[in-house]
Short mmCIF file of C-alpha atoms and ligand atoms in Angstrom, two decimals:
data_model
loop_
_atom_site.label_atom_id
_atom_site.label_comp_id
_atom_site.label_asym_id
_atom_site.label_seq_id
_atom_site.Cartn_x
_atom_site.Cartn_y
_atom_site.Cartn_z
CA GLN A 29 63.82 83.63 128.71
CA GLY A 30 65.09 80.49 130.20
CA LYS A 31 64.66 81.78 133.72
CA ARG A 32 61.82 79.40 134.34
CA GLY A 33 64.52 76.71 133.91
CA THR A 34 66.05 77.55 137.31
CA ALA A 35 62.86 78.00 139.35
CA ASP A 36 63.22 76.85 142.89
CA ILE A 37 59.58 76.67 143.83
CA VAL A 38 57.45 73.74 143.02
CA VAL A 39 53.68 73.41 143.52
CA TYR A 40 52.75 69.83 144.63
CA THR A 41 49.57 68.37 143.34
CA GLY A 42 49.80 65.61 145.92
CA GLU A 43 49.57 63.00 143.23
CA ARG A 44 52.77 63.40 141.32
CA THR A 45 54.82 61.85 144.07
CA ALA A 46 54.36 60.34 147.51
CA HIS A 47 57.62 61.83 148.66
CA PRO A 48 57.67 65.65 148.20
CA THR A 49 61.06 65.90 150.03
CA GLN A 50 62.60 63.46 147.72
CA TRP A 51 61.14 65.39 144.76
CA LEU A 52 62.98 68.52 145.90
CA VAL A 53 66.17 66.62 146.36
CA VAL A 54 65.86 65.30 142.74
CA GLN A 55 65.36 68.77 141.37
CA ALA A 56 68.37 70.20 143.22
CA GLU A 57 70.51 67.32 142.21
CA LEU A 58 69.38 67.47 138.65
CA ARG A 59 70.38 71.09 138.40
CA HIS A 60 73.87 70.02 139.41
CA ALA A 61 73.73 67.07 137.07
CA LEU A 62 73.24 69.42 134.18
CA GLU A 63 76.16 71.50 135.26
CA ARG A 64 78.40 68.56 135.88
CA ASP A 65 77.39 66.76 132.67
CA GLU A 66 76.09 63.73 134.44
CA LEU A 67 73.43 62.98 131.85
CA VAL A 68 74.05 60.45 129.16
CA LEU A 69 72.19 59.46 125.92
CA CYS A 70 71.39 55.97 124.76
CA TYR A 71 70.40 55.38 121.24
CA GLN A 72 67.83 52.73 120.03
CA PRO A 73 67.83 51.90 116.27
CA LYS A 74 64.80 52.43 114.14
CA VAL A 75 64.57 49.64 111.57
CA ARG A 76 62.91 49.54 108.13
CA LEU A 77 60.66 46.61 108.16
CA ALA A 78 60.94 45.93 104.46
CA ASP A 79 64.66 45.13 104.53
CA GLY A 80 65.84 45.26 108.13
CA THR A 81 68.20 48.20 107.64
CA ILE A 82 68.67 50.87 110.19
CA CYS A 83 67.16 54.19 109.00
CA GLY A 84 67.61 56.21 112.24
CA VAL A 85 68.03 56.20 116.00
CA GLU A 86 66.03 57.57 118.91
CA ALA A 87 67.92 59.33 121.71
CA LEU A 88 66.88 58.31 125.20
CA VAL A 89 68.22 60.12 128.19
CA ARG A 90 69.64 58.54 131.33
CA TRP A 91 71.22 60.09 134.37
CA GLN A 92 74.53 58.64 135.54
CA HIS A 93 73.87 59.51 139.24
CA PRO A 94 77.07 59.55 141.39
CA GLU A 95 75.49 57.44 144.17
CA ARG A 96 72.29 55.88 142.66
CA GLY A 97 73.79 54.63 139.49
CA LEU A 98 72.20 54.84 136.02
CA LEU A 99 68.72 56.23 136.36
CA PRO A 100 65.95 55.78 133.78
CA PRO A 101 64.00 58.89 132.64
CA SER A 102 61.01 57.93 134.76
CA GLU A 103 63.13 58.76 137.89
CA PHE A 104 63.78 62.35 136.98
CA LEU A 105 61.78 63.59 133.92
CA PRO A 106 58.63 64.34 136.00
CA ALA A 107 60.74 66.49 138.41
CA ALA A 108 62.31 68.19 135.39
CA GLU A 109 58.93 68.89 133.80
CA GLN A 110 57.49 70.28 137.01
CA SER A 111 60.39 72.63 137.68
CA GLY A 112 61.16 73.96 134.26
CA LEU A 113 64.51 72.17 134.23
CA ILE A 114 63.08 70.29 131.25
CA GLU A 115 64.20 73.37 129.08
CA PRO A 116 67.93 73.12 129.76
CA LEU A 117 67.62 69.27 129.78
CA THR A 118 66.12 69.20 126.38
CA ALA A 119 68.67 71.70 125.09
CA TRP A 120 71.42 69.40 126.46
CA VAL A 121 69.81 66.34 124.76
CA LEU A 122 69.54 68.10 121.40
CA ARG A 123 73.19 69.26 121.55
CA ARG A 124 74.48 65.89 122.42
CA ALA A 125 72.28 64.13 119.83
CA LEU A 126 73.24 66.52 117.00
CA ALA A 127 76.87 66.26 117.89
CA ASP A 128 76.69 62.42 117.77
CA GLN A 129 74.56 62.53 114.55
CA ALA A 130 77.21 64.82 112.85
CA ALA A 131 79.79 62.10 113.72
CA TRP A 132 77.62 59.38 112.14
CA THR A 133 77.08 61.50 109.08
CA ALA A 134 80.77 62.04 108.71
CA ALA A 135 81.25 58.31 108.89
CA GLY A 136 78.76 57.86 105.96
CA ARG A 137 75.70 56.89 107.83
CA ASP A 138 72.47 58.49 106.65
CA TRP A 139 70.60 58.04 109.92
CA THR A 140 68.03 60.41 111.28
CA VAL A 141 68.06 61.22 115.03
CA SER A 142 64.78 61.34 116.91
CA VAL A 143 64.67 63.46 120.05
CA ASN A 144 61.78 63.41 122.48
CA VAL A 145 60.45 66.84 123.41
CA SER A 146 57.85 67.64 125.92
CA ALA A 147 54.84 69.86 125.47
CA ARG A 148 56.44 72.50 127.72
CA ASN A 149 59.37 72.64 125.43
CA VAL A 150 57.44 73.53 122.31
CA GLU A 151 55.49 76.13 124.26
CA ALA A 152 58.59 77.88 125.33
CA ALA A 153 59.19 81.20 123.64
CA ASP A 154 62.79 80.44 122.48
CA PHE A 155 62.28 76.85 121.37
CA THR A 156 62.59 77.34 117.63
CA GLY A 157 65.64 79.61 118.19
CA VAL A 158 67.38 76.86 120.29
CA VAL A 159 66.73 74.18 117.61
CA GLU A 160 67.68 76.36 114.71
CA SER A 161 70.90 77.56 116.20
CA LEU A 162 71.93 73.96 117.10
CA LEU A 163 71.20 72.78 113.53
CA ALA A 164 73.36 75.64 112.19
CA GLU A 165 76.10 74.92 114.68
CA PHE A 166 76.43 71.25 113.73
CA GLY A 167 75.63 71.80 110.03
CA THR A 168 72.81 69.31 110.34
CA ALA A 169 70.37 68.94 107.47
CA PRO A 170 66.95 69.77 109.19
CA ASP A 171 65.32 66.62 107.74
CA ARG A 172 67.83 64.44 109.67
CA LEU A 173 66.27 65.60 112.92
CA ILE A 174 62.89 64.27 114.03
CA LEU A 175 61.22 65.74 117.14
CA GLU A 176 58.83 63.33 118.88
CA ILE A 177 55.90 65.07 120.49
CA THR A 178 52.95 63.78 122.35
CA GLU A 179 49.37 64.59 121.50
CA THR A 180 49.19 67.04 124.38
CA ALA A 181 51.66 69.32 122.66
CA MET A 182 49.26 69.80 119.77
CA VAL A 183 46.17 71.20 121.48
CA ASP A 184 44.46 73.83 119.45
CA ASP A 185 44.75 76.56 122.02
CA LYS A 186 48.46 76.12 122.36
CA VAL A 187 49.15 78.79 119.77
CA THR A 188 52.82 79.15 120.61
CA ALA A 189 53.42 75.39 120.26
CA LEU A 190 51.66 75.08 116.91
CA THR A 191 53.48 78.18 115.59
CA ALA A 192 56.82 76.74 116.70
CA ILE A 193 56.01 73.33 115.16
CA ARG A 194 55.00 74.91 111.81
CA ARG A 195 58.02 77.09 111.65
CA LEU A 196 60.48 74.32 112.28
CA ALA A 197 58.55 71.94 109.99
CA ASP A 198 58.68 74.57 107.24
CA GLY A 199 62.47 74.60 107.72
CA GLY A 200 62.50 70.85 107.16
CA VAL A 201 62.53 69.47 110.76
CA GLY A 202 60.44 66.27 111.09
CA PHE A 203 57.68 65.97 113.65
CA SER A 204 56.43 62.66 114.89
CA VAL A 205 53.52 61.87 117.22
CA ASP A 206 54.80 59.62 119.95
CA ASP A 207 52.73 57.06 121.87
CA PHE A 208 49.99 57.53 119.36
CA GLY A 209 46.67 56.28 120.59
CA THR A 210 47.26 56.58 124.25
CA GLY A 211 46.63 60.28 124.60
CA TYR A 212 43.09 61.68 125.33
CA THR A 213 43.02 63.23 121.87
CA SER A 214 40.69 63.78 119.08
CA LEU A 215 41.93 63.17 115.54
CA ASP A 216 41.08 66.74 114.90
CA ARG A 217 44.32 67.69 116.53
CA LEU A 218 46.27 66.12 113.69
CA ARG A 219 44.88 68.60 111.22
CA GLY A 220 47.25 71.34 110.36
CA VAL A 221 50.17 69.78 112.05
CA PRO A 222 52.87 68.70 109.51
CA LEU A 223 53.88 65.20 110.45
CA VAL A 224 56.51 62.80 109.09
CA GLU A 225 55.57 59.88 111.39
CA LEU A 226 53.05 58.32 113.73
CA LYS A 227 54.46 56.09 116.37
CA ILE A 228 52.17 53.28 117.57
CA ASP A 229 52.54 52.96 121.35
CA ARG A 230 54.00 49.74 122.52
CA THR A 231 50.89 48.83 124.56
CA PHE A 232 49.10 48.01 121.30
CA VAL A 233 52.12 46.32 119.75
CA ALA A 234 53.12 44.03 122.62
CA THR A 235 49.94 41.91 122.45
CA VAL A 236 49.02 42.43 118.83
CA LEU A 237 49.27 38.80 118.01
CA ASP A 238 46.76 37.76 120.73
CA GLU A 239 44.30 40.61 120.80
CA PRO A 240 42.05 41.28 117.75
CA GLU A 241 41.23 44.69 119.13
CA ASN A 242 44.81 45.73 119.06
CA GLN A 243 45.11 44.37 115.48
CA ALA A 244 42.20 46.63 114.54
CA ILE A 245 43.86 49.60 116.14
CA VAL A 246 47.18 49.03 114.48
CA HIS A 247 45.52 48.55 111.12
CA ALA A 248 43.60 51.82 111.61
CA VAL A 249 46.75 53.75 112.55
CA ILE A 250 48.60 52.44 109.56
CA ALA A 251 45.64 53.41 107.32
CA LEU A 252 45.56 56.88 109.01
CA SER A 253 49.26 57.46 108.36
CA ARG A 254 48.69 56.59 104.64
CA GLY A 255 45.95 59.18 104.53
CA LEU A 256 48.15 61.75 106.18
CA GLY A 257 51.03 60.99 103.94
CA CYS A 258 53.46 60.11 106.73
CA ARG A 259 55.35 57.05 107.87
CA VAL A 260 54.23 54.71 110.66
CA THR A 261 56.54 53.21 113.25
CA ALA A 262 55.74 50.48 115.74
CA GLU A 263 57.50 50.71 119.10
CA GLY A 264 58.16 47.91 121.63
CA VAL A 265 58.68 45.10 119.03
CA GLU A 266 59.97 42.18 121.06
CA SER A 267 59.72 39.13 118.70
CA ALA A 268 60.20 38.12 115.03
CA GLU A 269 56.59 37.07 114.93
CA ILE A 270 55.44 40.56 115.84
CA ALA A 271 57.80 42.13 113.36
CA ASP A 272 56.45 39.91 110.55
CA TRP A 273 52.88 40.66 111.43
CA LEU A 274 53.60 44.37 111.35
CA ALA A 275 55.52 44.07 108.00
CA ALA A 276 52.50 42.25 106.50
CA ALA A 277 50.12 44.86 107.87
CA GLY A 278 52.03 47.58 105.99
CA CYS A 279 53.94 49.18 108.90
CA ASP A 280 57.00 51.06 107.73
CA GLU A 281 59.43 50.97 110.61
CA ALA A 282 59.94 49.31 113.93
CA GLN A 283 61.82 49.62 117.22
CA GLY A 284 62.17 47.30 120.10
CA TYR A 285 64.24 44.84 122.15
CA TYR A 286 63.88 42.32 119.28
CA TYR A 287 66.24 44.47 117.24
CA SER A 288 68.17 46.23 119.96
CA ARG A 289 67.97 47.74 123.38
CA PRO A 290 68.95 51.34 123.65
CA MET A 291 72.78 51.42 123.57
CA PRO A 292 75.52 53.94 124.38
CA TRP A 293 77.01 55.88 121.43
CA ALA A 294 80.24 53.89 121.41
CA GLN A 295 78.42 50.58 120.91
CA ILE A 296 75.96 51.72 118.33
CA SER A 297 78.78 53.39 116.31
CA VAL A 298 80.56 50.06 115.85
CA PRO A 299 80.15 49.20 112.14
CA MET A 300 77.48 46.56 111.53
CA PRO A 301 77.61 44.12 108.65
CA GLU A 302 75.69 45.79 105.78
CA GLU A 303 74.13 48.04 108.46
CA ALA A 304 71.38 45.44 108.79
CA ILE A 305 70.40 43.92 112.16
CA ARG A 306 68.11 41.21 111.07
P1 C2E B 403 59.33 56.59 124.69
O1 C2E B 403 59.71 57.87 123.90
O2 C2E B 403 57.98 55.97 124.29
O3 C2E B 403 60.54 55.65 124.50
C1 C2E B 403 60.38 54.25 124.49
C2 C2E B 403 60.69 53.56 125.77
O4 C2E B 403 60.47 52.22 125.67
C3 C2E B 403 62.14 53.70 126.19
O5 C2E B 403 62.17 53.74 127.61
C4 C2E B 403 62.72 52.42 125.71
O6 C2E B 403 63.94 52.04 126.40
C5 C2E B 403 61.61 51.50 125.93
N1 C2E B 403 61.63 50.34 124.95
C6 C2E B 403 62.21 50.34 123.72
N2 C2E B 403 61.93 49.06 123.12
C7 C2E B 403 61.29 48.40 124.03
C8 C2E B 403 60.74 47.06 124.00
O7 C2E B 403 60.92 46.28 123.05
N3 C2E B 403 60.04 46.63 125.07
C9 C2E B 403 59.89 47.43 126.07
N4 C2E B 403 59.19 46.93 127.13
N5 C2E B 403 60.30 48.71 126.23
C10 C2E B 403 61.06 49.13 125.12
P2 C2E B 403 63.10 54.79 128.47
O8 C2E B 403 64.35 54.99 127.84
O9 C2E B 403 62.97 54.36 129.94
O10 C2E B 403 62.20 56.16 128.27
C11 C2E B 403 60.88 56.23 128.82
C12 C2E B 403 60.25 57.54 128.31
O11 C2E B 403 60.99 58.61 128.82
C13 C2E B 403 60.32 57.69 126.83
O12 C2E B 403 59.22 56.96 126.27
C14 C2E B 403 60.14 59.17 126.64
O13 C2E B 403 58.76 59.51 126.75
C15 C2E B 403 60.82 59.71 127.82
N6 C2E B 403 62.18 60.14 127.45
C16 C2E B 403 63.31 59.55 127.28
N7 C2E B 403 64.34 60.29 126.86
C17 C2E B 403 63.80 61.56 126.87
C18 C2E B 403 64.38 62.87 126.56
O14 C2E B 403 65.50 63.07 126.19
N8 C2E B 403 63.50 63.92 126.66
C19 C2E B 403 62.18 63.71 126.97
N9 C2E B 403 61.42 64.90 127.05
N10 C2E B 403 61.66 62.55 127.32
C20 C2E B 403 62.44 61.43 127.16
CA1 CA B 404 59.77 58.48 121.87
CA1 CA B 405 56.83 56.11 122.42
CA1 CA B 406 56.03 55.71 125.83
#
């Protein structure tokens, strides 16, 4: 268990990167980064469209690289996924996020924390154990944690993943489908997976005012979430006009630069008037 997390050998597909040498460097450095605590989390608020209040935050990882500065996840997550380092990385993110969430809870904020997990994480044999022991360690109510998975984590033949999802969901942990609509999925995959949320990908949201096709897609996802009995969140909301359109369409929650960019813990912890940001 966990030994895959330190694998040194990588198989190149030839498409993942144009610079295999650089890829190896990133992996070696990332291993040190985890040891030296160079990763940091930013948090982006999730806003209830009905009243503009914050209902939760999503944790987004960055790497404070000693030479290259603050790196976005796109610079190192693919290397982490490929090497198995994604397992210790996700464990680090969960620990940091639950620790921060415990501090917010102590300060009287009833915010959920959403953590992105990769398909590889939920397939790992010890995933439920890792999550359950962290919840116990920080005394977190399981329904304050939402795990965002992509459609690829819910494939029927991934028995381990579905078993892990069901077990954690039975214990109260929320599951959300991230980037909904962009995966090569069939709706069939949503059956039997207990979900608290569908997140509409920002590619549909960004141009929703101008493109009738995207309006149709967003309406359909909202209707689907109603049928499934879960919430629906729009990501990538960049203007008041889009937020208003989504609210009128019946969308529950929104995230995006219009409300706030992802922020470090210290900034998002500053009390906000009435906890409302619009
Ligand atoms: P995501 O989960 O879809 O997260 C949303 C991304 O969109 C974030 O990029 C966020 O900064 C960005 N974003 C938020 N609002 C807006 C907006 O209004 N407009 C635009 N253009 N962008 C917006 P970021 O932080 O670079 O993360 C990229 C992806 O990396 C995430 O996409 C997620 O898939 C992955 N990721 C981030 N943190 C983690 C993590 O801790 N674990 C895992 N496994 N994946 C992570
Ligand atoms: Ca996400
Ligand atoms: Ca997303
Ligand atoms: Ca995305």
